Amino acid sequence: MRFANKIESIKNEILGIDYSLSVAFVDVHKSREINKKYRKKNRATNVLSFSLRQGFGELVLCPNVIKIEAENFNKTYSEWLGQLVIHGMLHLKGMKHSSTMEVAENFYWEKYDKEHNGWNRRRVLVDEGHSRRVHKRRKKS
């Protein structure tokens, strides 16, 4: 399933079928500029959520930041991107950082990760003898 279809499916469940969502990918400089302007934080960030008006919103994602964070969290880029999309949508729904939001994030992540057979085409296996990750391509169905 394509990334856009995954986002659409998640959006429909979290925000509703009538919600209009745009997703923008920006570079580090633009992410920093937007974050500074709207959040008064002078650094690039992974995702920003903007509720534009009733039933309309936008997610602004910075792939460079997401890639670095994914490596730091020992996740694939696709996994971390998926989790951040869910995180951003929950903000658009009106949720603030809290344990309730964490529970919702985990619920949607587990649901969509299973439904879509993972967010990426490869699985990571651990080679116990060498303490390193081994990537295995998933068979196409």
Coordinates of C-alpha atoms in Angstrom, one line a residue:
M1 CA 0.0 0.0 0.0
R2 CA 1.3 3.4 -0.9
F3 CA 2.2 6.0 1.8
A4 CA -0.6 8.4 0.6
N5 CA -3.2 5.6 1.0
K6 CA -1.9 4.8 4.5
I7 CA -2.2 8.4 5.5
E8 CA -5.7 8.6 4.0
S9 CA -6.8 5.6 5.9
I10 CA -5.4 6.8 9.2
K11 CA -6.8 10.3 8.6
N12 CA -10.3 8.9 8.0
E13 CA -10.3 7.1 11.3
I14 CA -8.6 9.8 13.5
L15 CA -10.0 13.0 11.9
G16 CA -13.0 11.8 9.9
I17 CA -13.7 11.1 6.3
D18 CA -14.8 14.8 5.7
Y19 CA -11.6 16.2 7.1
S20 CA -9.3 17.9 4.5
L21 CA -5.6 17.2 5.3
S22 CA -2.6 18.4 3.5
V23 CA 0.9 17.0 4.1
A24 CA 4.0 19.0 3.3
F25 CA 7.6 17.9 3.4
V26 CA 10.1 20.6 4.0
D27 CA 13.9 20.9 4.4
V28 CA 15.7 21.7 7.7
H29 CA 15.8 25.4 7.1
K30 CA 12.1 25.8 6.4
S31 CA 11.2 23.6 9.4
R32 CA 13.4 25.8 11.6
E33 CA 11.8 29.0 10.1
I34 CA 8.2 27.7 10.7
N35 CA 9.0 26.4 14.2
K36 CA 10.5 29.7 15.1
K37 CA 7.6 31.7 13.7
Y38 CA 4.8 29.7 15.3
R39 CA 6.3 28.0 18.3
K40 CA 9.2 30.5 19.2
K41 CA 11.7 27.6 19.0
N42 CA 14.8 28.2 16.9
R43 CA 15.4 24.6 15.7
A44 CA 14.1 22.3 13.1
T45 CA 11.5 19.8 14.2
N46 CA 10.1 16.5 13.0
V47 CA 6.4 17.4 12.6
L48 CA 4.3 20.5 13.0
S49 CA 0.5 20.4 13.0
F50 CA -1.6 23.3 11.9
S51 CA -5.4 23.4 12.3
L52 CA -6.3 25.9 9.6
R53 CA -10.1 26.0 10.3
Q54 CA -12.9 23.6 11.1
G55 CA -12.3 20.4 9.2
F56 CA -9.0 21.6 7.6
G57 CA -5.5 21.0 8.7
E58 CA -1.9 20.5 7.6
L59 CA 1.1 18.4 8.7
V60 CA 4.5 19.8 8.0
L61 CA 7.2 17.1 8.1
C62 CA 11.0 17.4 7.9
P63 CA 12.5 14.2 6.4
N64 CA 16.1 15.1 7.5
V65 CA 15.1 15.4 11.2
I66 CA 12.9 12.3 11.0
K67 CA 15.8 10.3 9.5
I68 CA 18.2 11.3 12.3
E69 CA 15.6 10.6 15.0
A70 CA 14.7 7.3 13.5
E71 CA 18.3 6.2 13.7
N72 CA 18.6 7.4 17.3
F73 CA 15.4 5.5 18.3
N74 CA 16.5 2.4 16.4
K75 CA 13.5 2.5 14.0
T76 CA 13.3 2.6 10.3
Y77 CA 12.6 5.9 8.6
S78 CA 9.2 4.6 7.5
E79 CA 8.2 3.5 11.0
W80 CA 9.1 6.8 12.6
L81 CA 7.4 8.8 9.9
G82 CA 4.2 6.7 10.4
Q83 CA 4.3 7.4 14.1
L84 CA 4.8 11.1 13.6
V85 CA 2.0 11.3 11.2
I86 CA -0.3 9.7 13.8
H87 CA 1.1 12.1 16.4
G88 CA 0.4 15.1 14.3
M89 CA -3.1 14.0 13.5
L90 CA -3.9 13.5 17.2
H91 CA -2.7 17.1 17.7
L92 CA -5.1 18.2 14.9
K93 CA -7.9 16.4 16.7
G94 CA -7.1 18.6 19.7
M95 CA -5.0 16.3 21.9
K96 CA -2.1 17.7 23.9
H97 CA 1.0 15.8 25.1
S98 CA -0.2 13.5 27.8
S99 CA -0.4 9.8 28.8
T100 CA -3.9 9.8 27.1
M101 CA -2.2 10.9 23.8
E102 CA 0.5 8.2 24.2
V103 CA -2.2 5.5 24.6
A104 CA -4.0 6.8 21.5
E105 CA -0.7 6.9 19.5
N106 CA 0.1 3.3 20.5
F107 CA -3.4 2.1 19.6
Y108 CA -3.3 3.6 16.1
W109 CA 0.3 2.6 15.5
E110 CA -0.3 -1.0 16.4
K111 CA -3.5 -1.1 14.4
Y112 CA -2.1 0.4 11.2
D113 CA 1.2 -1.3 11.5
K114 CA -0.6 -4.7 11.5
E115 CA -3.2 -3.8 9.0
H116 CA -0.7 -2.6 6.5
N117 CA 1.9 -5.3 7.2
G118 CA 4.4 -2.8 8.4
W119 CA 5.2 0.6 7.0
N120 CA 8.2 -0.5 5.0
R121 CA 9.2 -3.3 2.7
R122 CA 12.0 -4.7 4.8
R123 CA 12.1 -6.3 8.2
V124 CA 15.1 -6.1 10.6
L125 CA 16.4 -9.3 12.1
V126 CA 19.0 -9.4 14.8
D127 CA 22.1 -11.5 14.1
E128 CA 22.7 -12.7 17.7
G129 CA 26.2 -13.9 16.8
H130 CA 27.4 -10.6 15.5
S131 CA 25.2 -8.0 17.4
R132 CA 24.1 -6.2 14.3
R133 CA 21.0 -5.7 12.3
V134 CA 20.4 -7.7 9.2
H135 CA 17.8 -6.3 6.7
K136 CA 15.5 -8.8 5.0
R137 CA 13.3 -7.8 2.1
R138 CA 9.7 -8.7 2.5
K139 CA 8.1 -10.9 -0.1
K140 CA 5.7 -9.1 -2.3
S141 CA 2.2 -10.5 -2.1

